[in-house]
């Protein structure tokens, strides 16, 4: 029989359309469970990383796939052809007695999975919800026990029991979700009721990022700048020599500390040229399929709607944002772009009609929906400088890290950015300097950062 003898199937396409937000991670975990290493390698994944992430070798533990499906697959792999045949005949006879529709006209016991799917379709066995609540695999357990397949029977029993929710923890919601509250013995009944109600609202309308899959934080830290570029790029050079950014390492170290404490995989790069910036962002996007979010922080000089590479060539901030939104690996996931850079209008006093325009990157998105759950936070509004202390770091980055430290347990990202704007706008330098950060987002729900250690 050749490949052409098989009827083409769009089953995977139908599955993907039915689960547009989750099908990729579900499929990757399923491929991991069945050990399809060659397929995963061709998709660009590393088996060791996936094995440590999904634990396919440990029965009863899953991230996205129903735990009973994993256990049933393991049983199919472990049973011999004779054992599979006895199970099909025994359970199949009991299913037939229930008169659950027309009989399955398939007789190859090698493919035990086909019979299990048939019994699931007829609801003679049931998976229940993702916690196996409402499951019913008693027909299988009874057969396995009677045929001296106690390990397989135990696997099904343990899978159901270990995934059942702990009732002690689901009956009562936490009393408070705000950190700045009175102690429990000081709260009135109305306060407790209001806090419980708020917790319910948060659970219904919020996205809580997890420590385990938090994601990547990419930090581009530009301290020293040069102008050593090829002749065809000279037209993009900044009109003036860009000065060394003393104090930026303080910002970098603080960002590393804060985001690492939330489980993020922090990657920091110093003095990166403009094209290398885009390459690093592309690589981070490509590695974000199994992660909940992506944060990109660029600490540099800049001008209105642009930020400089270490080679004194600027990129448009919009192009960077479009790049983040163009990757399917980040579709509908929170994406955060943090820019610490001046946003003044650049004017070359020596040559008023000439300026170093941003280098144009060919990156576009195909639909407005790709921009969902994107937030851009910039140190200052357009037309003004961003203030940075040479010993203590920048006003914006230090205030952002302070706000995350103090409020991430109780406030979502949009409110944290509002707190930052409020705090920074109140600051004054010794010469009465001031600054107002700017942020905008397309978040469709409240997004909470991962819990801190």
XYZ file of C-alpha atoms in Angstrom:
453
model
C 0.000 0.000 0.000
C 1.435 3.371 -0.972
C 0.993 6.842 0.445
C -1.418 7.703 -2.377
C -3.772 4.915 -1.281
C -4.605 6.824 1.908
C -7.385 9.365 1.836
C -6.129 12.831 2.744
C -7.323 13.966 6.165
C -7.725 17.464 7.559
C -8.203 16.163 11.109
C -5.297 18.180 12.531
C -6.536 21.297 10.752
C -9.991 20.863 12.276
C -8.441 20.323 15.695
C -6.332 23.486 15.360
C -9.363 25.564 14.346
C -11.366 24.260 17.290
C -8.630 25.290 19.743
C -6.876 28.327 18.210
C -5.144 29.346 21.439
C -4.090 25.972 22.812
C -3.593 23.510 19.961
C 0.162 24.091 19.564
C 1.149 23.411 23.151
C -1.271 20.456 23.317
C 0.203 18.964 20.153
C 3.782 19.453 21.337
C 3.032 17.708 24.633
C 1.243 14.881 22.805
C 4.237 14.388 20.505
C 6.419 14.360 23.594
C 4.307 11.672 25.273
C 4.395 9.392 22.218
C 8.150 9.935 21.876
C 8.090 11.471 18.389
C 11.609 12.835 18.738
C 12.336 13.128 15.021
C 9.176 15.150 14.413
C 9.987 17.441 17.332
C 13.546 17.941 16.100
C 12.247 18.887 12.649
C 9.974 21.422 14.343
C 13.046 23.007 15.954
C 12.664 21.689 19.514
C 15.297 20.150 21.768
C 14.237 16.814 23.226
C 16.077 17.279 26.543
C 14.363 20.630 27.154
C 10.927 19.202 26.307
C 11.515 16.108 28.440
C 12.340 18.218 31.488
C 9.362 20.502 30.782
C 6.623 17.916 30.120
C 7.992 14.893 32.046
C 6.596 12.390 29.492
C 8.314 9.526 31.321
C 6.349 10.131 34.536
C 2.876 8.601 34.520
C -0.146 10.631 35.586
C 1.557 14.051 35.222
C 0.622 16.412 32.396
C 0.495 20.137 31.688
C -2.095 20.465 28.916
C -3.091 16.941 27.876
C -5.785 15.165 29.885
C -3.921 12.979 32.434
C -6.134 9.948 31.770
C -5.331 10.107 28.049
C -1.633 9.916 28.880
C -2.218 6.945 31.190
C -4.371 5.139 28.610
C -1.648 5.619 25.998
C 0.948 4.191 28.397
C -1.251 1.138 28.947
C -1.614 0.635 25.182
C 2.168 0.665 24.879
C 2.695 -1.782 27.744
C 0.152 -4.502 26.863
C 1.132 -7.374 24.621
C -0.947 -8.253 21.562
C -2.595 -11.128 23.465
C -3.388 -8.897 26.444
C -4.818 -6.225 24.148
C -6.962 -8.832 22.407
C -8.407 -10.119 25.688
C -9.194 -6.549 26.798
C -10.953 -5.760 23.504
C -13.037 -8.948 23.631
C -13.971 -8.616 27.315
C -14.742 -4.888 27.456
C -16.159 -4.926 23.918
C -18.694 -7.569 24.953
C -19.816 -5.451 27.914
C -20.082 -2.385 25.680
C -22.207 -4.338 23.198
C -24.599 -5.320 25.994
C -25.137 -1.631 26.728
C -26.437 -1.232 23.134
C -24.450 1.984 22.709
C -24.935 2.362 18.948
C -23.748 0.321 15.984
C -20.794 -1.995 16.632
C -17.301 -0.950 15.575
C -16.301 -2.806 12.406
C -12.598 -2.872 13.134
C -10.809 -5.982 14.342
C -7.054 -5.334 14.560
C -6.193 -5.539 18.266
C -2.751 -4.097 17.523
C -4.400 -0.686 17.508
C -5.914 -0.749 20.977
C -6.157 3.049 20.912
C -8.900 2.815 18.233
C -11.084 0.699 20.524
C -10.506 3.036 23.479
C -11.570 6.004 21.337
C -14.675 4.110 20.280
C -15.627 3.403 23.901
C -15.011 7.039 24.825
C -17.262 8.164 21.961
C -20.016 5.844 23.198
C -19.471 7.202 26.744
C -18.933 3.689 28.074
C -15.780 5.088 29.592
C -15.432 8.784 30.425
C -12.485 11.097 31.017
C -14.280 13.780 33.019
C -12.766 17.266 33.242
C -9.057 18.094 33.223
C -8.852 17.045 36.882
C -10.561 13.713 36.032
C -13.612 14.828 38.000
C -16.596 12.926 36.548
C -14.361 10.265 35.016
C -15.424 6.610 34.730
C -12.865 3.988 33.715
C -14.239 1.249 35.945
C -14.761 -1.173 33.025
C -11.050 -1.014 32.288
C -9.948 -1.218 35.927
C -12.067 -4.331 36.544
C -10.665 -6.105 33.489
C -7.070 -5.202 34.348
C -7.434 -6.471 37.919
C -9.043 -9.767 36.854
C -6.301 -10.415 34.297
C -3.377 -9.864 36.648
C -2.542 -6.448 35.200
C -2.462 -4.802 38.586
C 0.177 -2.205 37.688
C -1.962 -0.878 34.840
C -5.073 -0.868 37.050
C -3.140 1.018 39.724
C -2.000 3.560 37.126
C -5.614 4.437 36.257
C -6.656 4.595 39.913
C -3.667 6.758 40.873
C -4.229 9.076 37.912
C -7.826 9.741 38.942
C -6.954 10.200 42.616
C -3.819 12.329 42.185
C -5.519 14.808 39.848
C -8.659 15.247 41.947
C -8.837 18.794 43.359
C -8.197 19.202 47.077
C -11.563 20.255 48.459
C -9.922 21.964 51.415
C -8.458 24.474 48.995
C -11.341 25.082 46.589
C -14.243 25.696 48.909
C -13.161 29.019 50.409
C -11.462 31.747 48.363
C -8.632 33.718 50.008
C -9.809 36.499 52.284
C -7.748 39.213 50.637
C -5.921 39.881 47.420
C -4.433 43.233 48.434
C -1.181 43.368 50.329
C -2.032 46.660 52.058
C -4.922 45.421 54.210
C -5.724 45.035 57.874
C -4.879 41.807 59.649
C -7.522 39.082 59.584
C -8.649 39.657 63.162
C -9.267 43.348 62.438
C -11.400 42.896 59.364
C -15.117 43.271 59.577
C -17.491 40.778 58.027
C -18.264 43.193 55.209
C -14.566 43.611 54.433
C -14.082 39.848 54.247
C -17.094 39.494 51.986
C -15.854 42.270 49.674
C -12.366 40.786 49.510
C -13.745 37.353 48.715
C -15.855 38.879 45.974
C -12.778 40.646 44.545
C -10.862 37.362 44.532
C -13.656 35.754 42.540
C -13.612 38.609 40.026
C -9.860 38.259 39.624
C -10.139 34.539 38.969
C -12.831 35.097 36.362
C -11.321 37.993 34.421
C -7.577 37.820 34.998
C -4.594 35.986 33.589
C -2.125 34.858 36.245
C 1.289 34.115 34.755
C 3.025 31.103 36.272
C 6.561 30.849 37.644
C 7.122 27.534 35.865
C 6.388 28.915 32.370
C 6.866 32.642 32.973
C 8.961 33.192 29.852
C 12.037 35.057 28.659
C 13.153 38.541 29.692
C 15.537 39.926 27.069
C 17.598 42.914 28.241
C 19.517 45.005 25.685
C 21.879 47.213 27.709
C 23.618 49.924 25.666
C 26.411 51.667 27.577
C 29.047 52.536 24.979
C 28.433 53.622 21.392
C 30.567 53.631 18.255
C 30.237 54.839 14.657
C 32.254 52.141 12.899
C 29.786 51.138 10.184
C 29.953 50.394 6.472
C 29.589 53.252 4.007
C 26.053 52.283 2.988
C 24.928 52.636 6.617
C 26.524 56.009 7.330
C 23.340 57.851 6.377
C 21.633 56.231 9.380
C 24.236 57.344 11.938
C 23.151 59.662 14.724
C 23.844 63.339 13.933
C 26.140 63.545 16.962
C 28.467 61.223 18.836
C 26.410 59.389 21.456
C 27.777 59.665 24.983
C 28.502 56.825 27.372
C 25.444 55.940 29.488
C 26.797 55.753 33.030
C 24.346 54.186 35.455
C 22.750 51.829 32.928
C 24.391 48.777 34.545
C 22.513 49.617 37.740
C 19.252 49.393 35.775
C 20.297 46.136 34.115
C 21.215 44.479 37.404
C 17.968 45.564 39.033
C 15.892 44.192 36.144
C 17.778 40.880 36.329
C 17.134 40.644 40.064
C 13.422 41.497 39.911
C 12.421 39.316 36.956
C 14.581 36.370 38.036
C 12.735 36.328 41.352
C 9.497 35.686 39.417
C 10.840 32.665 37.555
C 11.719 34.414 34.282
C 14.676 33.239 32.230
C 16.625 36.511 32.019
C 19.052 37.045 29.131
C 21.189 40.191 29.170
C 23.307 41.526 26.292
C 25.580 44.581 26.388
C 26.349 47.049 23.574
C 24.389 45.443 20.734
C 24.293 46.798 17.154
C 20.931 47.536 15.531
C 20.591 44.355 13.446
C 21.758 42.176 16.307
C 18.960 43.653 18.452
C 16.358 42.392 15.981
C 18.090 39.011 15.740
C 18.045 38.555 19.527
C 14.354 39.474 19.653
C 13.536 37.022 16.843
C 15.337 34.239 18.685
C 13.480 34.995 21.918
C 10.142 35.002 20.071
C 10.905 31.685 18.383
C 11.659 30.082 21.773
C 8.434 31.290 23.396
C 6.008 28.591 22.234
C 6.084 26.798 25.593
C 6.195 29.999 27.656
C 3.478 32.291 29.002
C 4.926 35.687 28.074
C 7.876 37.660 26.710
C 9.467 40.844 28.084
C 11.962 42.915 26.069
C 13.824 45.761 27.819
C 16.008 48.146 25.802
C 18.188 50.610 27.722
C 19.761 53.108 25.341
C 19.809 56.569 23.830
C 16.969 57.469 21.518
C 14.840 60.101 19.901
C 11.148 60.433 19.137
C 9.701 56.939 18.460
C 13.189 55.441 17.994
C 15.940 53.780 20.024
C 19.641 53.410 19.191
C 21.822 50.359 18.692
C 25.403 50.455 19.992
C 26.564 51.325 16.458
C 24.652 54.649 16.655
C 21.971 53.454 14.221
C 18.380 53.723 15.446
C 15.416 51.382 15.089
C 11.794 52.442 15.044
C 10.011 51.340 18.195
C 6.957 50.465 16.089
C 9.057 48.026 14.044
C 10.215 46.311 17.246
C 6.625 46.048 18.447
C 5.472 44.653 15.091
C 8.203 42.022 15.283
C 6.986 40.880 18.704
C 3.405 40.679 17.462
C 4.246 38.874 14.216
C 5.241 35.548 15.811
C 2.616 32.821 16.137
C 4.503 31.510 19.168
C 3.305 34.629 21.029
C -0.217 34.831 19.645
C -2.567 36.144 22.342
C 0.200 35.940 24.976
C 1.298 38.975 27.025
C 4.168 40.790 25.322
C 5.879 43.680 27.111
C 8.278 46.154 25.492
C 10.112 48.410 27.971
C 12.142 51.308 26.545
C 14.488 53.471 28.619
C 15.595 56.172 26.168
C 15.181 59.861 25.467
C 12.352 60.728 23.085
C 13.431 64.224 22.055
C 13.230 65.421 18.477
C 16.673 65.126 16.876
C 17.957 68.289 15.207
C 21.409 68.595 13.644
C 22.415 72.211 14.240
C 25.271 72.000 11.716
C 23.058 70.525 8.976
C 19.427 71.351 9.854
C 18.035 69.479 6.833
C 19.898 66.260 7.561
C 19.208 63.735 10.365
C 19.973 60.109 11.055
C 16.660 58.478 10.262
C 15.815 55.083 11.825
C 16.892 51.996 9.934
C 13.812 50.507 8.290
C 13.056 46.885 9.183
C 10.760 44.938 6.873
C 8.374 43.458 9.434
C 4.604 43.573 9.243
C 1.627 41.902 10.853
C -1.239 40.379 8.905
C -4.188 41.309 11.125
C -5.049 43.604 14.046
C -5.655 40.520 16.200
C -1.925 39.809 16.276
C -1.475 42.932 18.416
C -3.708 41.660 21.228
C -2.052 41.566 24.679
C 0.828 43.880 23.736
C 2.019 46.584 26.123
C 4.612 49.270 25.415
C 6.131 51.193 28.347
C 8.485 54.098 27.559
C 10.430 56.194 30.024
C 9.058 59.499 28.757
C 6.413 61.082 26.586
C 7.466 62.208 23.099
C 9.531 65.358 22.794
C 11.391 65.105 26.096
C 14.550 63.569 27.583
C 14.614 60.560 29.898
C 16.439 61.197 33.165
C 19.130 58.875 34.506
C 21.323 59.114 37.606
C 24.905 58.034 36.916
C 25.140 56.130 40.229
C 21.553 55.153 41.036
C 20.159 54.352 37.598
C 17.269 55.832 35.656
C 14.128 57.200 37.262
C 11.870 55.049 35.107
C 13.549 51.633 35.410
C 14.178 51.982 39.143
C 10.557 53.058 39.745
C 9.304 50.178 37.590
C 11.314 47.655 39.613
C 10.147 49.234 42.881
C 6.524 48.998 41.770
C 6.894 45.334 40.790
C 8.575 44.594 44.130
C 5.815 46.268 46.117
C 2.663 45.649 44.107
C 2.971 42.618 41.792
C 1.234 40.360 44.327
C -1.892 42.503 44.264
C -1.924 44.660 41.117
C -2.013 43.715 37.443
C 0.562 44.994 34.949
C -1.493 47.932 33.642
C -2.039 49.244 37.176
C 1.637 48.763 38.025
C 2.540 50.962 35.055
C 0.049 53.569 36.242
C 1.742 53.526 39.663
C 5.096 54.058 37.937
C 3.771 57.026 35.956
C 2.364 58.544 39.137
C 5.595 58.096 41.110
C 7.957 59.324 38.384
C 5.827 62.355 37.526
C 6.191 63.552 41.139
C 9.990 63.416 41.084
C 12.114 66.517 40.683
C 15.815 66.849 39.935
C 18.114 69.325 41.647
C 17.477 71.762 38.791
C 13.723 71.057 38.937
C 13.882 68.520 36.080
C 10.771 66.372 35.639
C 9.631 63.438 33.561
C 6.399 61.628 32.700
C 6.558 58.001 31.477
C 4.137 56.773 28.836
C 2.504 53.387 28.368
C -0.190 51.923 26.147
C -1.539 48.422 25.876
C -3.959 46.186 24.036
C -4.492 43.864 26.990
C -7.919 42.253 26.852
C -7.805 41.160 30.486
C -5.946 41.944 33.680
C -2.532 40.275 33.551
C -0.739 39.461 36.819
C 2.994 38.815 36.959
C 4.186 35.471 38.348
C 4.486 35.081 42.136
C 7.850 36.117 43.546
C 10.064 33.928 45.678
